[in-house]
PDB file of C-alpha atoms in Angstrom:
ATOM      1  CA  GLN A 137      91.197  92.734 107.597  1.00  0.00           C
ATOM      2  CA  VAL A 138      92.716  95.055 110.360  1.00  0.00           C
ATOM      3  CA  GLN A 139      91.113  95.523 113.282  1.00  0.00           C
ATOM      4  CA  LEU A 140      91.120  97.993 116.272  1.00  0.00           C
ATOM      5  CA  GLN A 141      89.152  97.757 119.725  1.00  0.00           C
ATOM      6  CA  GLU A 142      89.067  99.626 122.681  1.00  0.00           C
ATOM      7  CA  SER A 143      88.961  98.611 126.055  1.00  0.00           C
ATOM      8  CA  GLY A 144      88.754 100.027 129.455  1.00  0.00           C
ATOM      9  CA  PRO A 145      86.706 101.546 132.502  1.00  0.00           C
ATOM     10  CA  GLY A 146      83.249 103.284 131.216  1.00  0.00           C
ATOM     11  CA  LEU A 147      83.207 105.207 134.478  1.00  0.00           C
ATOM     12  CA  VAL A 148      86.005 107.528 136.134  1.00  0.00           C
ATOM     13  CA  LYS A 149      85.914 109.871 138.904  1.00  0.00           C
ATOM     14  CA  PRO A 150      87.401 113.226 138.431  1.00  0.00           C
ATOM     15  CA  SER A 151      91.117 114.290 138.978  1.00  0.00           C
ATOM     16  CA  GLU A 152      91.662 110.528 138.114  1.00  0.00           C
ATOM     17  CA  THR A 153      93.122 108.908 135.366  1.00  0.00           C
ATOM     18  CA  LEU A 154      91.752 107.863 132.711  1.00  0.00           C
ATOM     19  CA  SER A 155      93.222 104.441 130.977  1.00  0.00           C
ATOM     20  CA  LEU A 156      92.273 102.655 128.070  1.00  0.00           C
ATOM     21  CA  THR A 157      93.697 100.186 126.010  1.00  0.00           C
ATOM     22  CA  CYS A 158      93.619  99.564 122.003  1.00  0.00           C
ATOM     23  CA  THR A 159      93.906  96.031 121.146  1.00  0.00           C
ATOM     24  CA  VAL A 160      95.358  95.519 117.121  1.00  0.00           C
ATOM     25  CA  SER A 161      94.251  92.291 115.245  1.00  0.00           C
ATOM     26  CA  GLY A 162      95.104  92.074 111.224  1.00  0.00           C
ATOM     27  CA  ALA A 163      98.554  94.498 111.239  1.00  0.00           C
ATOM     28  CA  SER A 164     101.370  94.652 113.900  1.00  0.00           C
ATOM     29  CA  ILE A 165     101.812  97.937 115.145  1.00  0.00           C
ATOM     30  CA  SER A 166     105.677  97.437 114.470  1.00  0.00           C
ATOM     31  CA  SER A 167     105.270  97.827 110.868  1.00  0.00           C
ATOM     32  CA  SER A 168     106.720 100.877 109.227  1.00  0.00           C
ATOM     33  CA  SER A 169     104.706 103.261 107.343  1.00  0.00           C
ATOM     34  CA  TYR A 170     101.713 103.739 110.251  1.00  0.00           C
ATOM     35  CA  TYR A 171     101.087 106.052 113.334  1.00  0.00           C
ATOM     36  CA  TRP A 172      98.409 104.410 116.125  1.00  0.00           C
ATOM     37  CA  SER A 173      96.438 107.355 117.220  1.00  0.00           C
ATOM     38  CA  TRP A 174      94.117 108.238 119.794  1.00  0.00           C
ATOM     39  CA  ILE A 175      90.656 110.720 119.249  1.00  0.00           C
ATOM     40  CA  ARG A 176      87.778 111.666 120.973  1.00  0.00           C
ATOM     41  CA  GLN A 177      84.502 112.671 120.700  1.00  0.00           C
ATOM     42  CA  PRO A 178      81.708 114.645 123.388  1.00  0.00           C
ATOM     43  CA  ALA A 179      78.254 113.486 122.808  1.00  0.00           C
ATOM     44  CA  GLY A 180      76.506 115.673 120.015  1.00  0.00           C
ATOM     45  CA  LYS A 181      79.890 117.338 119.418  1.00  0.00           C
ATOM     46  CA  GLY A 182      83.193 116.859 117.072  1.00  0.00           C
ATOM     47  CA  LEU A 183      86.384 114.816 116.503  1.00  0.00           C
ATOM     48  CA  GLU A 184      89.218 115.965 118.746  1.00  0.00           C
ATOM     49  CA  TRP A 185      92.528 114.073 117.684  1.00  0.00           C
ATOM     50  CA  ILE A 186      94.713 113.484 121.447  1.00  0.00           C
ATOM     51  CA  GLY A 187      97.993 112.371 120.184  1.00  0.00           C
ATOM     52  CA  ARG A 188      99.783 109.415 118.037  1.00  0.00           C
ATOM     53  CA  ILE A 189     102.408 107.185 118.901  1.00  0.00           C
ATOM     54  CA  SER A 190     104.752 105.839 116.102  1.00  0.00           C
ATOM     55  CA  THR A 191     106.689 102.220 115.741  1.00  0.00           C
ATOM     56  CA  SER A 192     109.597 103.984 117.044  1.00  0.00           C
ATOM     57  CA  GLY A 193     107.773 104.756 120.111  1.00  0.00           C
ATOM     58  CA  SER A 194     107.508 108.381 119.592  1.00  0.00           C
ATOM     59  CA  THR A 195     104.588 110.519 120.256  1.00  0.00           C
ATOM     60  CA  ASN A 196     102.804 113.392 119.361  1.00  0.00           C
ATOM     61  CA  TYR A 197     100.336 114.989 120.815  1.00  0.00           C
ATOM     62  CA  ASN A 198      97.654 118.438 120.870  1.00  0.00           C
ATOM     63  CA  PRO A 199      98.544 120.834 122.817  1.00  0.00           C
ATOM     64  CA  SER A 200      96.124 121.109 124.242  1.00  0.00           C
ATOM     65  CA  LEU A 201      96.070 117.814 126.384  1.00  0.00           C
ATOM     66  CA  ALA A 202      99.600 116.766 125.581  1.00  0.00           C
ATOM     67  CA  ASN A 203     100.092 118.492 130.011  1.00  0.00           C
ATOM     68  CA  ARG A 204      97.798 115.677 131.057  1.00  0.00           C
ATOM     69  CA  VAL A 205      98.526 112.914 127.903  1.00  0.00           C
ATOM     70  CA  THR A 206     100.322 109.896 127.628  1.00  0.00           C
ATOM     71  CA  ILE A 207     100.273 107.533 124.722  1.00  0.00           C
ATOM     72  CA  SER A 208     102.707 104.141 125.155  1.00  0.00           C
ATOM     73  CA  ASP A 209     102.741 100.552 123.407  1.00  0.00           C
ATOM     74  CA  ASP A 210     103.124  96.916 123.857  1.00  0.00           C
ATOM     75  CA  THR A 211     104.344  95.440 120.694  1.00  0.00           C
ATOM     76  CA  SER A 212     104.628  92.048 122.624  1.00  0.00           C
ATOM     77  CA  LYS A 213     100.461  92.290 123.166  1.00  0.00           C
ATOM     78  CA  ASN A 214     100.237  94.418 119.626  1.00  0.00           C
ATOM     79  CA  GLN A 215      98.539  96.961 121.788  1.00  0.00           C
ATOM     80  CA  PHE A 216      98.545 101.231 122.489  1.00  0.00           C
ATOM     81  CA  SER A 217      97.550 103.136 125.112  1.00  0.00           C
ATOM     82  CA  LEU A 218      95.683 106.356 126.680  1.00  0.00           C
ATOM     83  CA  LYS A 219      96.432 107.962 129.719  1.00  0.00           C
ATOM     84  CA  LEU A 220      94.483 110.911 130.282  1.00  0.00           C
ATOM     85  CA  SER A 221      95.483 112.343 133.916  1.00  0.00           C
ATOM     86  CA  SER A 222      93.053 114.992 135.831  1.00  0.00           C
ATOM     87  CA  VAL A 223      90.118 114.165 134.061  1.00  0.00           C
ATOM     88  CA  THR A 224      86.993 116.159 135.084  1.00  0.00           C
ATOM     89  CA  ALA A 225      83.181 115.964 133.309  1.00  0.00           C
ATOM     90  CA  ALA A 226      84.886 117.655 129.747  1.00  0.00           C
ATOM     91  CA  ASP A 227      86.331 114.651 129.311  1.00  0.00           C
ATOM     92  CA  THR A 228      83.304 112.975 128.988  1.00  0.00           C
ATOM     93  CA  ALA A 229      83.387 111.207 125.702  1.00  0.00           C
ATOM     94  CA  VAL A 230      83.501 108.348 123.263  1.00  0.00           C
ATOM     95  CA  TYR A 231      86.998 107.612 122.596  1.00  0.00           C
ATOM     96  CA  TYR A 232      88.041 106.023 119.213  1.00  0.00           C
ATOM     97  CA  CYS A 233      91.893 104.829 118.583  1.00  0.00           C
ATOM     98  CA  ALA A 234      92.802 104.326 114.659  1.00  0.00           C
ATOM     99  CA  ARG A 235      95.644 104.014 112.378  1.00  0.00           C
ATOM    100  CA  TRP A 236      97.311 106.888 110.428  1.00  0.00           C
ATOM    101  CA  ASP A 237      99.174 106.067 107.387  1.00  0.00           C
ATOM    102  CA  SER A 238     101.538 108.229 106.939  1.00  0.00           C
ATOM    103  CA  VAL A 239     102.444 107.743 103.191  1.00  0.00           C
ATOM    104  CA  TYR A 240      98.710 108.124 101.679  1.00  0.00           C
ATOM    105  CA  VAL A 241      97.723 110.742 105.754  1.00  0.00           C
ATOM    106  CA  TYR A 242      95.015 109.377 106.269  1.00  0.00           C
ATOM    107  CA  PHE A 243      93.172 107.623 109.286  1.00  0.00           C
ATOM    108  CA  ASP A 244      91.751 104.107 107.440  1.00  0.00           C
ATOM    109  CA  PHE A 245      90.920 101.889 110.343  1.00  0.00           C
ATOM    110  CA  TRP A 246      89.339 102.785 113.370  1.00  0.00           C
ATOM    111  CA  GLY A 247      87.618 101.193 116.777  1.00  0.00           C
ATOM    112  CA  GLN A 248      84.480 100.551 117.105  1.00  0.00           C
ATOM    113  CA  GLY A 249      84.791 103.709 120.231  1.00  0.00           C
ATOM    114  CA  SER A 250      84.797 103.763 123.682  1.00  0.00           C
ATOM    115  CA  LEU A 251      82.429 105.522 126.131  1.00  0.00           C
ATOM    116  CA  VAL A 252      84.038 106.558 129.074  1.00  0.00           C
ATOM    117  CA  THR A 253      82.697 109.096 131.591  1.00  0.00           C
ATOM    118  CA  VAL A 254      84.109 111.331 134.308  1.00  0.00           C
ATOM    119  CA  SER A 255      81.601 111.359 137.379  1.00  0.00           C
ATOM    120  CA  SER A 256      81.586 111.151 140.812  1.00  0.00           C
TER     121      SER A 256
ATOM    122  CA  GLU B 221      97.706 127.283 115.082  1.00  0.00           C
ATOM    123  CA  PHE B 222      95.401 125.715 111.866  1.00  0.00           C
ATOM    124  CA  VAL B 223      91.739 126.087 112.055  1.00  0.00           C
ATOM    125  CA  LEU B 224      89.250 124.349 109.608  1.00  0.00           C
ATOM    126  CA  ALA B 225      86.080 125.946 108.976  1.00  0.00           C
ATOM    127  CA  GLN B 226      83.397 123.402 107.366  1.00  0.00           C
ATOM    128  CA  SER B 227      79.918 125.113 105.828  1.00  0.00           C
ATOM    129  CA  PRO B 228      77.110 125.067 105.776  1.00  0.00           C
ATOM    130  CA  GLY B 229      76.732 123.377 109.822  1.00  0.00           C
ATOM    131  CA  THR B 230      73.465 121.575 108.538  1.00  0.00           C
ATOM    132  CA  LEU B 231      72.443 120.905 104.439  1.00  0.00           C
ATOM    133  CA  SER B 232      68.680 119.623 104.508  1.00  0.00           C
ATOM    134  CA  LEU B 233      68.469 117.873 101.447  1.00  0.00           C
ATOM    135  CA  SER B 234      65.938 114.933  99.544  1.00  0.00           C
ATOM    136  CA  PRO B 235      67.637 111.339  98.558  1.00  0.00           C
ATOM    137  CA  GLY B 236      68.727 111.796  95.027  1.00  0.00           C
ATOM    138  CA  GLU B 237      69.649 115.651  95.619  1.00  0.00           C
ATOM    139  CA  ARG B 238      73.374 116.690  94.793  1.00  0.00           C
ATOM    140  CA  ALA B 239      75.251 117.936  98.401  1.00  0.00           C
ATOM    141  CA  THR B 240      77.825 120.390  98.198  1.00  0.00           C
ATOM    142  CA  LEU B 241      79.941 120.443 101.245  1.00  0.00           C
ATOM    143  CA  SER B 242      83.021 123.519 102.289  1.00  0.00           C
ATOM    144  CA  CYS B 243      85.560 123.063 104.255  1.00  0.00           C
ATOM    145  CA  ARG B 244      87.854 125.879 104.503  1.00  0.00           C
ATOM    146  CA  ALA B 245      91.174 126.607 106.292  1.00  0.00           C
ATOM    147  CA  SER B 246      93.151 129.296 108.107  1.00  0.00           C
ATOM    148  CA  GLN B 247      95.657 129.040 106.034  1.00  0.00           C
ATOM    149  CA  SER B 248      96.951 127.500 102.110  1.00  0.00           C
ATOM    150  CA  VAL B 249      97.716 124.303 102.997  1.00  0.00           C
ATOM    151  CA  SER B 250      98.543 121.089 100.571  1.00  0.00           C
ATOM    152  CA  SER B 251      95.937 119.236  98.950  1.00  0.00           C
ATOM    153  CA  THR B 252      97.823 115.914  99.805  1.00  0.00           C
ATOM    154  CA  TYR B 253      97.110 116.633 103.658  1.00  0.00           C
ATOM    155  CA  LEU B 254      93.044 116.853 103.052  1.00  0.00           C
ATOM    156  CA  ALA B 255      90.846 114.104 103.682  1.00  0.00           C
ATOM    157  CA  TRP B 256      86.933 113.383 104.185  1.00  0.00           C
ATOM    158  CA  TYR B 257      85.009 111.554 106.644  1.00  0.00           C
ATOM    159  CA  GLN B 258      81.506 110.098 106.749  1.00  0.00           C
ATOM    160  CA  GLN B 259      79.969 109.559 110.222  1.00  0.00           C
ATOM    161  CA  ARG B 260      76.686 107.889 110.787  1.00  0.00           C
ATOM    162  CA  PRO B 261      74.806 107.806 114.059  1.00  0.00           C
ATOM    163  CA  GLY B 262      76.598 105.239 116.346  1.00  0.00           C
ATOM    164  CA  GLN B 263      79.427 104.499 113.972  1.00  0.00           C
ATOM    165  CA  ALA B 264      83.172 105.616 113.763  1.00  0.00           C
ATOM    166  CA  PRO B 265      84.532 107.760 111.403  1.00  0.00           C
ATOM    167  CA  ARG B 266      84.921 105.913 107.678  1.00  0.00           C
ATOM    168  CA  LEU B 267      87.325 107.330 105.193  1.00  0.00           C
ATOM    169  CA  LEU B 268      86.054 108.646 102.177  1.00  0.00           C
ATOM    170  CA  ILE B 269      88.209 110.988 100.122  1.00  0.00           C
ATOM    171  CA  TYR B 270      92.302 111.629 100.738  1.00  0.00           C
ATOM    172  CA  GLY B 271      94.251 113.847  99.258  1.00  0.00           C
ATOM    173  CA  ALA B 272      91.506 116.733  98.672  1.00  0.00           C
ATOM    174  CA  SER B 273      90.879 114.424  95.633  1.00  0.00           C
ATOM    175  CA  SER B 274      90.986 110.803  95.644  1.00  0.00           C
ATOM    176  CA  ARG B 275      88.627 108.099  96.907  1.00  0.00           C
ATOM    177  CA  ALA B 276      89.108 105.737  98.705  1.00  0.00           C
ATOM    178  CA  THR B 277      89.053 101.997  98.160  1.00  0.00           C
ATOM    179  CA  GLY B 278      85.527 101.224  98.070  1.00  0.00           C
ATOM    180  CA  ILE B 279      84.074 104.135  98.278  1.00  0.00           C
ATOM    181  CA  PRO B 280      81.071 105.056  95.660  1.00  0.00           C
ATOM    182  CA  ASP B 281      81.969 107.291  92.891  1.00  0.00           C
ATOM    183  CA  ARG B 282      79.234 109.874  93.711  1.00  0.00           C
ATOM    184  CA  PHE B 283      81.385 110.992  96.675  1.00  0.00           C
ATOM    185  CA  SER B 284      83.981 113.512  94.918  1.00  0.00           C
ATOM    186  CA  GLY B 285      86.493 115.865  96.216  1.00  0.00           C
ATOM    187  CA  SER B 286      88.052 118.651  94.953  1.00  0.00           C
ATOM    188  CA  GLY B 287      89.736 121.845  96.080  1.00  0.00           C
ATOM    189  CA  SER B 288      93.208 123.593  96.518  1.00  0.00           C
ATOM    190  CA  GLY B 289      95.045 126.327  98.869  1.00  0.00           C
ATOM    191  CA  THR B 290      92.607 127.189 101.520  1.00  0.00           C
ATOM    192  CA  ASP B 291      89.122 125.986  99.874  1.00  0.00           C
ATOM    193  CA  PHE B 292      87.951 122.561  99.617  1.00  0.00           C
ATOM    194  CA  THR B 293      84.730 120.955  98.653  1.00  0.00           C
ATOM    195  CA  LEU B 294      83.047 117.136  99.464  1.00  0.00           C
ATOM    196  CA  THR B 295      80.487 116.739  96.617  1.00  0.00           C
ATOM    197  CA  ILE B 296      78.192 114.059  96.586  1.00  0.00           C
ATOM    198  CA  SER B 297      76.108 113.729  93.363  1.00  0.00           C
ATOM    199  CA  ARG B 298      72.948 111.910  94.893  1.00  0.00           C
ATOM    200  CA  LEU B 299      72.316 111.293  97.784  1.00  0.00           C
ATOM    201  CA  GLU B 300      71.298 107.967  98.916  1.00  0.00           C
ATOM    202  CA  PRO B 301      69.857 106.996 101.762  1.00  0.00           C
ATOM    203  CA  GLU B 302      72.826 105.629 103.654  1.00  0.00           C
ATOM    204  CA  ASP B 303      74.396 109.347 102.614  1.00  0.00           C
ATOM    205  CA  PHE B 304      72.422 110.793 105.563  1.00  0.00           C
ATOM    206  CA  ALA B 305      75.499 111.703 107.917  1.00  0.00           C
ATOM    207  CA  VAL B 306      77.843 113.960 109.724  1.00  0.00           C
ATOM    208  CA  TYR B 307      81.016 114.999 107.785  1.00  0.00           C
ATOM    209  CA  TYR B 308      84.255 115.955 108.407  1.00  0.00           C
ATOM    210  CA  CYS B 309      87.084 117.351 106.493  1.00  0.00           C
ATOM    211  CA  GLN B 310      90.235 116.339 108.290  1.00  0.00           C
ATOM    212  CA  LEU B 311      93.832 118.351 107.565  1.00  0.00           C
ATOM    213  CA  TYR B 312      97.239 117.282 108.809  1.00  0.00           C
ATOM    214  CA  GLY B 313     100.449 119.435 109.739  1.00  0.00           C
ATOM    215  CA  SER B 314     101.392 122.450 111.674  1.00  0.00           C
ATOM    216  CA  SER B 315      99.785 122.616 114.890  1.00  0.00           C
ATOM    217  CA  PRO B 316      97.604 120.329 116.468  1.00  0.00           C
ATOM    218  CA  LEU B 317      99.490 118.297 114.053  1.00  0.00           C
ATOM    219  CA  LEU B 318      95.849 116.579 113.224  1.00  0.00           C
ATOM    220  CA  THR B 319      92.055 118.959 113.002  1.00  0.00           C
ATOM    221  CA  PHE B 320      89.125 118.249 112.002  1.00  0.00           C
ATOM    222  CA  GLY B 321      86.447 120.591 111.091  1.00  0.00           C
ATOM    223  CA  PRO B 322      83.478 121.411 113.142  1.00  0.00           C
ATOM    224  CA  GLY B 323      81.647 118.621 110.350  1.00  0.00           C
ATOM    225  CA  THR B 324      78.445 119.509 108.467  1.00  0.00           C
ATOM    226  CA  LYS B 325      75.113 117.257 109.224  1.00  0.00           C
ATOM    227  CA  VAL B 326      73.443 116.010 106.053  1.00  0.00           C
ATOM    228  CA  ASP B 327      70.038 115.541 107.029  1.00  0.00           C
ATOM    229  CA  ILE B 328      66.824 114.049 105.547  1.00  0.00           C
ATOM    230  CA  LYS B 329      64.188 117.213 104.126  1.00  0.00           C
TER     231      LYS B 329
END
């Protein structure tokens, strides 16, 4: 069974960089046909796709966040990571990592989510 | 830019009733790229429907999806207690590459 687990600081100061890591088990992030994504959800609100990384390391970002986001991977650890710079209170949210199936075109596995609060 | 609208915002129904949820795209889209997810409180979203009408593995047959072009529908034929949740449609393609609708909350009347 594929499992994803987010990890990282739960509190980040304004103007600093938010960093999260997603550790994948039960599947290799190097497997073809899949992309590895980050999605966030402010409390009581909807889902916002942040971006994704392919097995070849190419990335796609939501244009609304593209100037602040970097997604990278570490295949030796079977992990991928999110960095979001210059954060403000508006970036406070639950951050999910998820696997995107590019053949059937859907998110099939999700992490449990990691709450990140931006506050001084 | 693709925009997804979902209606109603909240649907208040009783167990056993039928739920009909709507997702409308700002432009015509391929049904291949339309999916539905369920999110229960405190949980990650769960895939229900992909390709507009195909049920994901393990999803009960009371859930069905339909539609084409700009109008898509998720139907829950008879609501079970565990079905009271928020439902999101999601579209792949264009800009941004992945878009979620604002969600429809199905709550107990």
